[in-house]
Coordinates of C-alpha atoms in Angstrom, one line a residue:
Chain I
M221 CA -67.0 -99.1 -0.9
A222 CA -65.2 -99.0 1.8
E223 CA -67.4 -99.1 4.5
N224 CA -66.4 -103.1 5.7
K225 CA -62.5 -102.4 5.5
V226 CA -60.2 -105.6 5.8
V227 CA -57.9 -105.6 9.1
L228 CA -55.7 -108.1 9.9
S229 CA -56.2 -109.5 13.5
K230 CA -53.7 -109.9 16.1
K231 CA -54.2 -113.7 15.6
D232 CA -53.1 -113.2 11.6
R233 CA -50.1 -111.3 13.0
I234 CA -49.1 -113.4 15.6
S235 CA -49.2 -116.4 12.8
V236 CA -47.2 -114.2 10.5
C237 CA -44.8 -113.6 13.5
F238 CA -44.3 -117.2 14.0
R239 CA -43.9 -118.6 10.4
S240 CA -41.3 -115.3 10.3
T241 CA -39.0 -117.9 12.1
F242 CA -38.3 -120.0 9.1
L243 CA -37.5 -116.9 7.4
Q244 CA -34.4 -118.5 6.1
G245 CA -35.7 -122.0 5.3
S246 CA -35.2 -121.9 1.8
W247 CA -32.5 -119.5 1.1
N248 CA -31.2 -119.9 -2.0
Y249 CA -27.9 -118.1 -3.9
E250 CA -30.5 -116.6 -6.8
R251 CA -33.2 -114.5 -4.5
M252 CA -31.8 -115.4 -0.7
Q253 CA -34.8 -115.5 1.6
N254 CA -37.6 -114.7 -0.7
G255 CA -39.3 -117.9 -0.3
G256 CA -39.4 -117.5 3.4
W257 CA -40.6 -114.1 3.2
C258 CA -43.0 -115.3 1.3
F259 CA -44.2 -118.0 3.4
A260 CA -44.5 -115.7 6.4
M261 CA -46.8 -113.5 4.5
A262 CA -48.8 -116.3 3.7
P263 CA -51.6 -115.8 6.6
A264 CA -51.8 -112.4 5.8
I265 CA -52.4 -112.6 2.1
K266 CA -55.0 -115.2 3.0
A267 CA -56.8 -112.8 5.1
L268 CA -56.6 -109.8 2.8
Y269 CA -57.2 -110.4 -0.2
K270 CA -60.5 -112.6 -1.0
N271 CA -60.2 -112.9 -4.6
K272 CA -57.7 -115.8 -6.6
E273 CA -56.0 -113.3 -8.8
D274 CA -55.6 -110.8 -6.0
Q275 CA -53.8 -113.8 -4.0
I276 CA -51.7 -114.8 -7.1
A277 CA -50.6 -111.5 -7.7
A278 CA -49.1 -110.8 -4.3
Y279 CA -47.7 -114.5 -3.7
K280 CA -45.7 -113.5 -6.6
R281 CA -45.2 -109.8 -5.4
H282 CA -43.7 -111.1 -1.9
L283 CA -41.7 -113.6 -3.6
E284 CA -39.4 -111.0 -4.9
F285 CA -35.6 -111.0 -4.1
F286 CA -35.0 -110.2 -0.4
N287 CA -32.1 -110.6 2.3
T288 CA -31.6 -109.2 5.6
H289 CA -31.1 -110.1 9.6
P290 CA -33.7 -112.8 9.9
Y291 CA -34.8 -111.1 13.2
I292 CA -34.7 -107.7 12.1
A293 CA -37.0 -108.8 8.9
S294 CA -40.1 -108.3 12.2
P295 CA -40.3 -104.4 11.6
I296 CA -40.1 -104.8 7.8
I297 CA -42.9 -107.7 7.7
G298 CA -44.6 -104.9 10.3
V299 CA -44.7 -102.3 7.8
T300 CA -45.5 -104.5 5.3
L301 CA -48.4 -105.5 6.6
A302 CA -49.7 -102.0 7.0
L303 CA -48.8 -101.4 3.3
E304 CA -50.7 -104.5 2.1
E305 CA -53.6 -103.9 4.4
E306 CA -54.1 -100.4 2.8
K307 CA -53.5 -102.0 -0.8
A308 CA -56.3 -104.4 0.4
N309 CA -58.4 -101.5 1.2
G310 CA -58.3 -99.9 -2.1
A311 CA -55.4 -97.2 -1.4
P312 CA -52.9 -96.6 -4.5
V313 CA -49.9 -98.6 -3.2
D314 CA -48.6 -100.5 -6.3
D315 CA -46.1 -103.1 -6.3
V316 CA -42.8 -101.1 -6.4
A317 CA -43.8 -98.6 -3.7
I318 CA -44.1 -102.2 -1.2
Q319 CA -40.8 -104.0 -2.8
G320 CA -39.0 -100.2 -2.3
V321 CA -39.9 -100.5 1.1
K322 CA -38.8 -103.8 1.5
I323 CA -35.1 -103.1 -0.1
G324 CA -34.8 -99.8 1.3
M325 CA -35.0 -101.2 4.8
M326 CA -33.5 -104.2 4.7
G327 CA -30.2 -102.8 4.1
P328 CA -29.7 -100.5 6.8
L329 CA -31.5 -102.7 9.1
A330 CA -29.2 -105.6 8.3
G331 CA -26.3 -103.2 9.3
I332 CA -27.8 -102.9 12.9
G333 CA -28.7 -106.9 13.1
D334 CA -25.4 -108.6 12.5
P335 CA -23.4 -106.6 15.2
V336 CA -26.2 -106.4 18.0
F337 CA -27.2 -110.0 17.7
W338 CA -24.5 -112.2 16.1
F339 CA -21.4 -110.0 17.0
T340 CA -22.4 -108.9 20.7
A341 CA -25.6 -110.4 22.2
R342 CA -24.8 -113.9 20.9
P343 CA -20.9 -114.1 21.8
I344 CA -21.3 -112.5 25.2
L345 CA -24.5 -114.9 26.3
G346 CA -22.3 -117.6 24.4
A347 CA -19.4 -116.9 26.5
L348 CA -21.3 -117.0 29.4
G349 CA -22.9 -120.1 29.2
A350 CA -19.9 -121.5 28.1
S351 CA -18.2 -120.0 30.9
F352 CA -20.3 -122.2 33.1
A353 CA -20.7 -125.4 30.8
L354 CA -16.8 -126.0 31.0
S355 CA -17.1 -127.4 34.7
G356 CA -20.0 -129.4 33.6
N357 CA -23.0 -127.3 34.8
I358 CA -26.1 -127.8 32.9
M359 CA -27.5 -124.2 33.7
G360 CA -25.2 -122.8 30.8
P361 CA -26.7 -124.8 28.1
I362 CA -30.0 -123.6 29.6
L363 CA -29.1 -120.2 30.0
F364 CA -27.9 -119.6 26.7
F365 CA -31.0 -121.2 25.2
L366 CA -33.4 -119.7 27.4
G367 CA -31.9 -116.2 27.2
W368 CA -31.4 -116.2 23.7
N369 CA -35.0 -117.2 22.7
I370 CA -36.9 -114.8 25.1
L371 CA -34.9 -112.3 23.9
R372 CA -35.2 -113.2 20.1
Y373 CA -39.4 -114.0 20.4
A374 CA -39.5 -110.2 22.4
F375 CA -37.6 -108.3 19.9
M376 CA -39.4 -110.3 17.2
W377 CA -42.8 -109.9 18.3
Y378 CA -42.6 -106.3 19.5
T379 CA -40.6 -104.5 16.5
Q380 CA -43.3 -106.2 14.1
E381 CA -46.0 -104.9 15.7
F382 CA -44.2 -101.8 16.2
G383 CA -43.5 -101.6 12.4
Y384 CA -47.3 -102.5 11.7
K385 CA -48.3 -99.6 13.6
V386 CA -46.7 -96.7 12.2
G387 CA -46.5 -98.4 9.1
G388 CA -45.2 -96.4 5.9
S389 CA -43.5 -93.4 8.1
I390 CA -40.8 -95.9 9.7
A391 CA -38.8 -96.0 6.6
Q392 CA -38.2 -92.5 6.9
D393 CA -37.8 -92.5 11.1
L394 CA -35.4 -95.2 10.9
S395 CA -33.2 -93.3 8.2
G396 CA -32.7 -90.6 10.3
G397 CA -30.8 -90.4 13.0
M398 CA -31.7 -93.2 15.6
L399 CA -30.7 -95.9 13.4
Q400 CA -27.5 -94.2 13.1
K401 CA -27.3 -94.1 17.1
V402 CA -28.1 -97.7 17.4
T403 CA -25.4 -99.1 14.9
E404 CA -22.5 -96.6 16.3
G405 CA -23.4 -98.1 19.7
A406 CA -23.6 -101.4 19.0
S407 CA -20.1 -101.1 17.2
I408 CA -18.6 -99.8 20.1
L409 CA -19.7 -102.3 22.5
G410 CA -19.0 -105.1 20.0
M411 CA -15.3 -103.8 19.5
F412 CA -15.1 -103.5 23.3
I413 CA -16.2 -106.9 23.4
I414 CA -14.2 -108.2 20.9
G415 CA -11.0 -106.8 21.8
A416 CA -11.4 -108.7 25.7
L417 CA -12.9 -111.9 24.2
V418 CA -9.6 -111.9 21.9
N419 CA -7.5 -111.3 24.6
R420 CA -9.3 -113.9 26.8
W421 CA -9.7 -116.5 24.0
V422 CA -7.6 -116.4 21.6
S423 CA -4.4 -118.7 23.3
I424 CA -0.8 -118.8 22.0
N425 CA 1.7 -119.8 24.1
F426 CA 5.6 -119.7 22.7
A427 CA 7.8 -122.8 24.8
P428 CA 11.1 -121.6 23.7
V429 CA 13.0 -120.8 26.8
V430 CA 14.8 -117.4 26.5
S431 CA 16.9 -118.0 29.5
S432 CA 17.5 -119.8 32.5
I433 CA 19.3 -118.2 35.6
E434 CA 20.6 -119.8 38.8
Q435 CA 19.0 -117.6 41.2
A436 CA 20.9 -116.0 44.4
K437 CA 20.6 -117.7 47.5
G438 CA 16.9 -116.4 49.4
A439 CA 15.2 -115.9 46.3
F440 CA 14.4 -119.7 46.2
I441 CA 13.1 -121.7 48.7
D442 CA 16.1 -123.9 49.8
W443 CA 14.4 -127.7 50.6
E444 CA 16.9 -129.4 51.5
A445 CA 17.5 -126.8 54.7
L446 CA 14.1 -127.2 55.6
P447 CA 13.2 -128.2 59.4
E448 CA 11.5 -131.7 59.6
G449 CA 7.2 -132.1 59.5
A450 CA 4.6 -129.6 60.0
A451 CA 7.2 -126.7 61.1
G452 CA 8.8 -127.4 57.3
I453 CA 5.6 -127.3 56.0
K454 CA 4.7 -124.0 57.5
L455 CA 8.5 -122.2 56.7
A456 CA 8.3 -123.6 52.9
L457 CA 5.0 -121.6 52.6
E458 CA 5.8 -118.5 54.2
Q459 CA 8.8 -118.1 52.0
Y460 CA 6.6 -119.0 49.0
S461 CA 4.0 -116.5 49.8
A462 CA 6.8 -114.0 50.2
L463 CA 9.2 -115.0 47.0
G464 CA 6.1 -115.9 44.4
A465 CA 6.2 -118.6 42.2
T466 CA 9.9 -117.9 41.2
G467 CA 10.6 -119.1 44.6
L468 CA 9.9 -122.8 44.0
N469 CA 13.1 -123.9 41.8
Q470 CA 16.9 -123.1 42.0
I471 CA 16.8 -122.3 38.4
K472 CA 14.2 -119.4 37.2
V473 CA 13.4 -120.5 33.6
T474 CA 11.9 -117.4 31.6
T475 CA 10.0 -118.6 28.3
L476 CA 9.7 -116.2 25.4
Q477 CA 6.0 -116.0 26.4
N478 CA 6.6 -114.8 29.5
N479 CA 8.9 -111.9 28.0
I480 CA 5.7 -111.0 25.8
D481 CA 3.5 -111.2 28.7
S482 CA 5.6 -108.5 30.3
L483 CA 4.4 -106.2 27.5
I484 CA 1.3 -106.8 27.4
P485 CA -0.6 -109.6 28.2
G486 CA -2.3 -111.3 25.0
L487 CA 0.2 -109.6 22.8
A488 CA 0.3 -112.4 20.6
A489 CA -3.2 -112.7 20.1
V490 CA -4.3 -109.5 19.5
L491 CA -1.4 -109.6 16.6
L492 CA -2.7 -112.7 15.2
T493 CA -6.2 -111.7 15.4
L494 CA -5.3 -108.1 13.4
L495 CA -2.9 -110.2 10.5
C496 CA -6.4 -112.3 9.8
C497 CA -8.0 -108.9 9.6
K498 CA -5.5 -107.8 7.0
L499 CA -5.4 -111.2 5.2
L500 CA -10.0 -111.5 5.1
K501 CA -9.5 -107.7 3.7
K502 CA -7.4 -109.0 1.1
N503 CA -9.8 -111.6 0.0
V504 CA -8.2 -114.4 1.4
S505 CA -10.9 -117.2 2.1
P506 CA -11.3 -117.7 5.9
I507 CA -11.4 -121.4 5.5
V508 CA -7.8 -120.8 4.0
I509 CA -6.3 -119.2 7.0
I510 CA -8.2 -121.9 9.7
V511 CA -6.4 -124.7 7.4
A512 CA -3.4 -122.5 7.9
L513 CA -3.3 -122.0 11.4
F514 CA -3.8 -125.5 12.0
V515 CA -0.9 -126.4 9.9
V516 CA 1.1 -123.5 11.7
G517 CA -0.2 -124.8 14.9
I518 CA 1.2 -128.7 13.8
V519 CA 4.6 -127.4 12.5
G520 CA 5.2 -125.0 15.2
H521 CA 4.9 -127.8 18.0
I522 CA 7.2 -130.3 16.1
I523 CA 9.8 -127.7 16.2
G524 CA 9.2 -126.5 19.4
L525 CA 8.4 -123.0 19.0
L526 CA 4.3 -123.4 20.1
Chain S
M297 CA -26.0 -147.3 21.2
S298 CA -29.1 -148.5 21.4
S299 CA -31.8 -148.3 18.4
I300 CA -33.7 -145.5 20.8
Q301 CA -30.7 -143.6 21.3
I302 CA -29.7 -143.4 17.8
I303 CA -33.2 -142.1 16.5
L304 CA -32.9 -139.7 19.5
V305 CA -29.8 -138.0 18.1
V306 CA -31.0 -138.6 14.5
I307 CA -33.7 -136.2 16.1
V308 CA -31.3 -134.0 17.4
A309 CA -28.9 -133.8 14.3
F310 CA -32.0 -132.5 11.8
L311 CA -33.1 -129.8 14.5
A312 CA -29.6 -128.7 14.5
G313 CA -29.5 -128.6 10.3
M314 CA -32.7 -126.7 10.4
E315 CA -31.2 -124.3 12.4
G316 CA -27.9 -123.8 11.1
I317 CA -29.7 -121.8 8.4
L318 CA -32.9 -120.9 10.2
D319 CA -30.2 -119.3 13.2
E320 CA -33.4 -118.6 15.1
F321 CA -33.7 -121.3 18.3
Q322 CA -30.1 -121.8 18.2
F323 CA -30.0 -125.8 18.4
H324 CA -27.0 -125.9 15.9
Q325 CA -24.9 -123.5 18.3
P326 CA -22.1 -126.0 20.0
L327 CA -23.6 -125.2 23.3
V328 CA -27.0 -126.7 22.8
A329 CA -26.4 -129.5 20.5
C330 CA -23.4 -130.8 22.2
T331 CA -25.8 -131.1 25.3
L332 CA -29.0 -132.6 23.4
V333 CA -26.7 -135.1 22.0
G334 CA -25.0 -135.8 25.3
L335 CA -28.8 -136.1 27.1
V336 CA -30.3 -138.7 24.5
T337 CA -27.1 -140.8 25.0
G338 CA -26.5 -140.6 28.7
H339 CA -23.2 -138.7 28.7
L340 CA -24.8 -135.1 29.7
T341 CA -21.8 -133.9 31.6
E342 CA -19.3 -134.9 28.8
G343 CA -21.7 -133.5 26.1
I344 CA -22.0 -129.8 28.6
I345 CA -18.1 -129.9 28.6
L346 CA -17.3 -130.3 25.2
G347 CA -20.3 -127.9 23.9
G348 CA -19.0 -125.5 26.0
S349 CA -15.7 -125.8 24.9
L350 CA -16.6 -125.9 21.1
Q351 CA -18.7 -123.0 21.7
M352 CA -15.8 -120.8 23.3
I353 CA -14.4 -121.3 19.4
A354 CA -17.2 -120.7 17.5
L355 CA -18.5 -117.4 19.4
G356 CA -17.8 -115.4 16.4
W357 CA -18.9 -117.8 13.9
A358 CA -22.0 -116.2 12.0
N359 CA -23.5 -115.9 8.7
V360 CA -23.3 -112.6 7.3
G361 CA -25.4 -111.5 4.1
A362 CA -24.6 -114.4 1.4
A363 CA -21.7 -115.4 3.0
V364 CA -21.3 -118.5 5.1
A365 CA -19.1 -119.3 8.2
P366 CA -17.5 -122.5 8.8
D367 CA -20.9 -124.5 9.9
A368 CA -21.1 -124.8 13.5
A369 CA -24.0 -127.5 13.3
L370 CA -22.4 -130.7 12.1
A371 CA -18.9 -129.8 14.0
S372 CA -21.0 -129.7 17.0
V373 CA -23.0 -132.8 16.5
A374 CA -20.8 -134.9 14.7
S375 CA -18.1 -134.6 17.2
A376 CA -20.5 -135.3 20.3
I377 CA -20.9 -138.1 18.5
I378 CA -17.4 -139.3 18.3
M379 CA -17.0 -138.6 21.4
V380 CA -20.4 -140.3 22.7
L381 CA -18.5 -143.8 20.8
G382 CA -15.4 -143.0 22.5
L383 CA -16.3 -143.0 25.5
G384 CA -18.6 -145.9 25.5
N385 CA -15.1 -147.7 25.3
A386 CA -14.3 -147.0 28.3
A387 CA -11.4 -144.5 26.7
N388 CA -9.8 -141.7 28.9
T389 CA -12.7 -138.8 29.5
T390 CA -10.9 -135.9 29.2
T391 CA -8.6 -137.3 25.8
V392 CA -11.6 -138.2 24.2
I393 CA -13.3 -134.9 24.9
S394 CA -10.0 -132.8 23.3
T395 CA -9.8 -134.9 20.1
A396 CA -13.5 -134.4 19.6
I397 CA -12.3 -130.6 20.1
A398 CA -9.7 -131.5 17.5
V399 CA -11.9 -133.6 15.1
A400 CA -14.4 -130.7 15.0
I401 CA -12.8 -128.0 12.9
P402 CA -12.2 -129.8 10.1
L403 CA -15.9 -131.1 10.4
S404 CA -17.1 -127.3 10.2
V405 CA -15.4 -126.8 6.9
A406 CA -16.9 -129.9 5.4
G407 CA -19.8 -128.9 6.5
L408 CA -19.2 -125.3 5.2
F409 CA -19.6 -127.3 1.5
L410 CA -22.9 -129.8 2.4
T411 CA -24.4 -126.0 3.1
M412 CA -23.1 -124.5 -0.3
L413 CA -24.6 -127.6 -1.6
C414 CA -28.1 -127.0 -0.2
R415 CA -28.5 -123.2 -0.7
T416 CA -27.8 -124.3 -4.3
I417 CA -30.1 -127.0 -4.7
A418 CA -32.9 -124.4 -3.3
V419 CA -32.8 -122.4 -6.2
P420 CA -35.0 -124.9 -8.2
M421 CA -36.9 -125.2 -5.5
V422 CA -37.7 -121.3 -5.2
H423 CA -38.9 -121.7 -9.0
F424 CA -40.9 -124.7 -8.1
M425 CA -43.0 -122.1 -5.4
D426 CA -43.3 -119.8 -8.2
S427 CA -44.7 -121.9 -10.8
A428 CA -47.3 -122.9 -7.7
A429 CA -47.9 -119.3 -7.1
E430 CA -48.5 -118.9 -10.6
A431 CA -51.2 -121.7 -10.7
G432 CA -52.8 -120.0 -7.6
N433 CA -51.4 -123.6 -5.2
F434 CA -50.6 -122.0 -2.3
K435 CA -50.5 -125.2 -0.4
A436 CA -48.1 -126.2 -2.2
V437 CA -45.6 -122.8 -2.2
S438 CA -45.3 -123.4 1.5
G439 CA -44.8 -127.3 1.5
W440 CA -41.9 -126.5 -1.0
H441 CA -40.5 -124.2 1.7
I442 CA -41.0 -126.8 4.3
A443 CA -39.0 -129.5 2.0
A444 CA -36.2 -126.8 1.5
I445 CA -36.1 -127.0 5.7
C446 CA -36.0 -130.7 5.7
M447 CA -33.3 -130.7 3.4
Q448 CA -31.7 -128.5 5.5
G449 CA -32.3 -130.8 8.6
A450 CA -31.3 -133.9 6.5
R451 CA -28.1 -131.8 5.6
I452 CA -26.8 -133.4 9.3
A453 CA -29.4 -135.9 10.1
I454 CA -27.8 -138.0 7.6
P455 CA -24.0 -138.1 8.5
A456 CA -25.0 -138.2 11.9
A457 CA -27.1 -141.6 11.4
A458 CA -23.8 -143.5 9.3
L459 CA -21.5 -142.2 12.3
C460 CA -23.8 -144.0 14.9
V461 CA -24.5 -147.2 13.1
I462 CA -20.1 -147.2 12.2
P463 CA -18.6 -149.6 15.5
P464 CA -17.3 -148.2 18.2
E465 CA -14.3 -149.9 17.9
A466 CA -13.3 -148.5 14.4
V467 CA -13.6 -144.5 15.8
T468 CA -11.5 -145.2 19.2
T469 CA -9.1 -147.2 17.0
A470 CA -8.5 -144.5 14.7
L471 CA -8.5 -142.1 17.1
G472 CA -6.0 -144.2 19.0
M473 CA -3.6 -144.0 15.7
M474 CA -3.3 -140.4 16.1
P475 CA -0.4 -139.3 16.8
A476 CA 0.4 -137.4 19.8
W477 CA 2.2 -134.5 17.8
L478 CA -0.7 -134.5 15.8
S479 CA -3.4 -134.0 18.4
D480 CA -1.3 -131.7 20.4
G481 CA -0.4 -129.4 17.3
M482 CA -4.1 -129.4 16.6
S483 CA -5.4 -128.1 19.5
I484 CA -2.3 -125.6 19.3
G485 CA -4.4 -124.4 16.0
G486 CA -7.3 -124.6 17.3
G487 CA -6.6 -122.1 19.9
M488 CA -5.5 -119.8 17.1
V489 CA -8.6 -120.2 15.1
A490 CA -10.6 -118.2 16.9
A491 CA -8.7 -115.7 15.9
V492 CA -10.4 -115.9 12.1
G493 CA -13.7 -115.6 13.9
Y494 CA -13.1 -112.4 15.6
A495 CA -11.2 -110.8 12.5
M496 CA -14.2 -111.5 10.4
V497 CA -16.1 -109.2 13.4
I498 CA -14.0 -106.8 13.7
N499 CA -13.8 -106.2 9.7
M500 CA -17.9 -105.8 9.5
M501 CA -17.4 -103.0 12.4
A502 CA -14.5 -101.1 12.5
T503 CA -14.3 -97.6 11.8
K504 CA -11.3 -95.4 13.1
E505 CA -13.8 -94.4 15.4
V506 CA -14.0 -97.5 17.1
W507 CA -10.8 -98.9 16.9
P508 CA -9.9 -97.0 20.4
F509 CA -12.7 -99.0 22.2
F510 CA -11.5 -101.9 20.8
A511 CA -7.8 -101.4 22.9
L512 CA -9.8 -100.5 25.8
G513 CA -11.4 -104.2 25.8
F514 CA -8.2 -105.7 24.9
C515 CA -6.1 -104.1 27.6
L516 CA -9.1 -104.3 30.6
A517 CA -9.5 -108.3 29.6
A518 CA -6.0 -108.8 31.4
I519 CA -7.6 -107.9 34.6
G520 CA -8.8 -111.6 35.5
Q521 CA -11.2 -110.1 38.1
L522 CA -13.3 -108.4 35.7
T523 CA -15.9 -111.0 34.0
L524 CA -17.2 -110.8 31.0
I525 CA -20.4 -109.0 32.5
S526 CA -18.7 -106.7 34.1
L527 CA -16.7 -106.2 30.6
G528 CA -20.2 -105.7 29.0
V529 CA -21.3 -103.4 31.6
I530 CA -18.5 -101.1 30.9
G531 CA -19.0 -101.3 27.4
V532 CA -22.3 -100.3 27.4
A533 CA -21.4 -97.3 29.4
L534 CA -18.6 -96.3 27.3
A535 CA -20.7 -96.6 24.4
L536 CA -23.4 -94.4 26.2
I537 CA -20.7 -91.8 27.5
Y538 CA -19.5 -91.5 24.0
L539 CA -22.9 -91.1 22.1
G540 CA -23.8 -88.5 24.8
L541 CA -21.0 -86.3 24.3
K542 CA -20.8 -86.3 20.7
D543 CA -24.8 -85.4 21.0
M544 CA -23.9 -82.7 23.4
I545 CA -20.7 -81.3 20.6
K546 CA -23.2 -81.3 17.9
N547 CA -25.8 -79.5 19.4
N548 CA -23.7 -76.9 20.4
S549 CA -22.1 -76.2 17.2
G550 CA -25.2 -77.0 15.1
G551 CA -26.9 -74.7 17.4
P552 CA -29.2 -71.7 15.8
S553 CA -26.6 -68.9 16.9
S554 CA -23.6 -69.1 18.5
S555 CA -24.9 -66.1 21.0
S556 CA -23.6 -68.2 24.0
G557 CA -20.2 -68.8 25.3
D558 CA -18.6 -67.0 22.9
P559 CA -19.2 -63.7 23.5
L560 CA -15.7 -62.6 21.0
G561 CA -17.4 -64.3 18.4
D562 CA -20.8 -62.7 19.1
I563 CA -19.2 -59.0 18.7
L564 CA -17.4 -60.1 15.4
N565 CA -20.7 -61.3 14.4
D566 CA -22.3 -58.3 14.7
Y567 CA -20.1 -56.2 12.8

């Protein structure tokens, strides 16, 4: 009976991998990624089942609820392909087992995908590209686009193949220590980078002047007393390098921002971020917070605080 | 804009709209979308600069689970088009770019509602897929899926096309009417908005264990000489060291017996 075993060729698997690019295409509030999942499985179903009833059953099986991180779906697809292949060859794999593996893997794996891809890889690559782009350098977008897509396709193909090879055993494998370690490592790296990004890219400047002191003679460059011509410039520059930026004017102005920065640079930014965390935890919609921040920005600017 | 340019812009917008849901090639990220709009309209450099600035704001925006983040696709495409229209009228480059950044934020919120609308329309579409599968019409199953993707593309392409045909003068006058206190205030607000994205990320990942790493990253970032790459290397090293140490502790205490390193314990155990 099982003399001519049906197997998925490499071409079938490449086709599934390519179509899984469109996993989220028909994302909907009812069953989320189900349409895309079925769309991705279509070549495999066609290759494995010759009988029309079996094909219909397989389609219906793969239109069930599914939702995970779009790239992390690849290893799950790999495992499902292996299970479907066994089923097509007469192994007693029922619909519940296949659905169980899908559901069982999607939650914990999405827990890796979101921090690793959305919150670590993309912010880092995006910030890197953006820092080139800010000076109008075309390398910024190219670096981001190529880097991301090479990373993505390599990940999708190799993890799908990995899932296909180890088949059903992957589910137990991943629920062990390895998965936990990857998640933990990713969140450590993620939190570290987020901490850095908050400092660098959240900008708040408090404008109010706290104090303006008339500096003592010698603490500032006495522009009137400088000699004429190049000698004067030389003397001014020498004094500047000794006195620093505060030496440029006789009046030393300290803004509220200067005082905050002397505690820890970026303290206001981190406090704002923590406030947002608190509000989000209290189920305040991010959109409300964003709109509120704009209002604060405009009002703060008008009253001269920001 | 010439008609060829408009067609190319609409194609870019369509790609961005598709990607807004697919999240694969990243055509919807400002860095890519604004650059492409700039490229096809002959304002490449300005497009790259706008893309870079918006990317900084949108770094933490991500669709997690069923939640949707502010829409980067509409924000980047529409603000890039507004920028191009403004530049076409020979306005000052820096002001045009900074105004484009300011309008991007409300656009991202508008895009969010369009996304939610599309995701709701997709519900009946998967029901059509159900009945097509039931009938054994597999071509139609794939067809509906592709239709859903195209709907997401149209979500951005239609507003983009509408923006393109608006006379540039109208855009520049509208931009010119914006008082300075409003646009300055909005760019101050824009600087703070990034905090919301980071807060979303933090809430996802934060546990008691990883908060110290946030503090480390925050304080080290104040050192200007450390680039993001070197900060990344430090982060990876910290993660590896921490996990390694944790493993060592676990192996020591969880070992089969505590015979080594604790002679007093051994003696006590022997009793």
